[in-house]
């Protein structure tokens, strides 16, 4: 497509291993000829990045550190003479602040996408005021969309999806040891401390792999030693999408024990949920944020109250004892992802929302 709106996209730190949804959405806009420029308000991670980031990196211009106004001025200079129909920010906090300034300088429309913690980093009044300035507000799930309740602004929901080719289904072959997997940044809202308390209560043979890195790692490693679980729990470090599918495909159960942290931040619908469901692992997750929109208790996975290690342990024990239940949940989960969360459909929906808003 070449006749659609041309947009400047403003990202936060780029690239980041955990933000695969941003890669899918922005690359979909590139495929439709809708991207005039991509700006990042800061540098992301220097370590290995997701494969899809390599395609986008040559397009990204990093703005110099400074205020939103200063970064917008720099971006405006870079865009001089370009055809542009709008500025769309990916994230409601700093990128949106830069994008609204940039749109004013260029005299074009502005909008932004909200995902989870970014919408909660702003006071509710400021978030709503920013939304009222926009041409479109996109939320990745109903939980995030609820942050705009009372603003009077219509919010478009465009779910994140999962690449069903990369995250391919593989049926499990139980071998007597229940292989548990948890994936995510090692931060408080992921609830990995709750998971460790839960597995400490399990009887029978099990092993747990934790994929990710972050500021909570030292505390979690100490907890593992205190619970005498060192021979059963492995910290694997962060992995890219090249390596993650094999982790899911070799897991019997993927655990997503998310909680609301002390600041009120919580997961929306983490990537790990959809990726695990796509790969054929049974999923057990905390009922927080928008996780319940994909994990339907007793159908496509199991839900437990957030922060309840005892409840998590009991339902984990149930799954460990019942390979047939795990297989049934996994089969239904894959079918649900195919129906609702195929990344091709999800990114097409996202691109369509922006085409209508800025066209």
mmCIF file of N, CA and C in Angstrom, residues 116-122 147 187-189 259-267:
data_model
loop_
_atom_site.group_PDB
_atom_site.id
_atom_site.type_symbol
_atom_site.label_atom_id
_atom_site.label_comp_id
_atom_site.label_asym_id
_atom_site.label_seq_id
_atom_site.Cartn_x
_atom_site.Cartn_y
_atom_site.Cartn_z
ATOM 1 N N UNK A 116 0.298 -0.870 29.339
ATOM 2 C CA UNK A 116 0.106 -1.349 30.725
ATOM 3 C C UNK A 116 0.661 -0.298 31.661
ATOM 4 N N UNK A 117 1.904 -0.504 32.139
ATOM 5 C CA UNK A 117 2.481 0.423 33.105
ATOM 6 C C UNK A 117 2.651 1.829 32.586
ATOM 7 N N UNK A 118 2.793 1.992 31.263
ATOM 8 C CA UNK A 118 2.987 3.337 30.719
ATOM 9 C C UNK A 118 1.801 4.240 31.026
ATOM 10 N N UNK A 119 0.584 3.684 30.927
ATOM 11 C CA UNK A 119 -0.618 4.483 31.205
ATOM 12 C C UNK A 119 -0.723 4.829 32.685
ATOM 13 N N UNK A 120 -0.108 4.016 33.536
ATOM 14 C CA UNK A 120 -0.204 4.243 34.987
ATOM 15 C C UNK A 120 0.946 5.080 35.520
ATOM 16 N N UNK A 121 1.897 5.419 34.658
ATOM 17 C CA UNK A 121 2.991 6.288 35.085
ATOM 18 C C UNK A 121 2.563 7.751 35.141
ATOM 19 N N UNK A 122 1.416 8.047 34.540
ATOM 20 C CA UNK A 122 0.897 9.405 34.531
ATOM 21 C C UNK A 122 -0.245 9.539 35.535
ATOM 22 N N UNK A 147 -8.266 2.401 31.909
ATOM 23 C CA UNK A 147 -7.573 3.561 32.469
ATOM 24 C C UNK A 147 -8.140 4.872 31.938
ATOM 25 N N UNK A 187 11.048 -8.636 37.891
ATOM 26 C CA UNK A 187 10.560 -7.445 38.585
ATOM 27 C C UNK A 187 9.378 -7.866 39.453
ATOM 28 N N UNK A 188 9.017 -7.013 40.394
ATOM 29 C CA UNK A 188 8.039 -7.392 41.408
ATOM 30 C C UNK A 188 6.706 -7.818 40.831
ATOM 31 N N UNK A 189 6.215 -7.118 39.791
ATOM 32 C CA UNK A 189 4.867 -7.412 39.298
ATOM 33 C C UNK A 189 4.741 -8.781 38.642
ATOM 34 N N UNK A 259 1.353 -10.256 39.852
ATOM 35 C CA UNK A 259 0.724 -9.568 40.989
ATOM 36 C C UNK A 259 0.669 -8.076 40.690
ATOM 37 N N UNK A 260 -0.057 -7.354 41.505
ATOM 38 C CA UNK A 260 -0.026 -5.893 41.485
ATOM 39 C C UNK A 260 1.095 -5.463 42.421
ATOM 40 N N UNK A 261 2.065 -4.686 41.927
ATOM 41 C CA UNK A 261 3.188 -4.310 42.773
ATOM 42 C C UNK A 261 2.837 -3.128 43.676
ATOM 43 N N UNK A 262 3.795 -2.664 44.447
ATOM 44 C CA UNK A 262 3.535 -1.624 45.447
ATOM 45 C C UNK A 262 3.115 -0.305 44.824
ATOM 46 N N UNK A 263 3.495 -0.068 43.593
ATOM 47 C CA UNK A 263 3.121 1.175 42.911
ATOM 48 C C UNK A 263 1.754 1.079 42.245
ATOM 49 N N UNK A 264 1.168 -0.123 42.239
ATOM 50 C CA UNK A 264 -0.099 -0.330 41.557
ATOM 51 C C UNK A 264 0.058 -0.870 40.149
ATOM 52 N N UNK A 265 1.316 -1.013 39.692
ATOM 53 C CA UNK A 265 1.535 -1.537 38.343
ATOM 54 C C UNK A 265 1.206 -3.031 38.302
ATOM 55 N N UNK A 266 0.733 -3.472 37.149
ATOM 56 C CA UNK A 266 0.395 -4.883 36.962
ATOM 57 C C UNK A 266 0.503 -5.217 35.484
ATOM 58 N N UNK A 267 0.596 -6.489 35.198
ATOM 59 C CA UNK A 267 0.598 -6.937 33.815
ATOM 60 C C UNK A 267 -0.759 -6.705 33.185
#
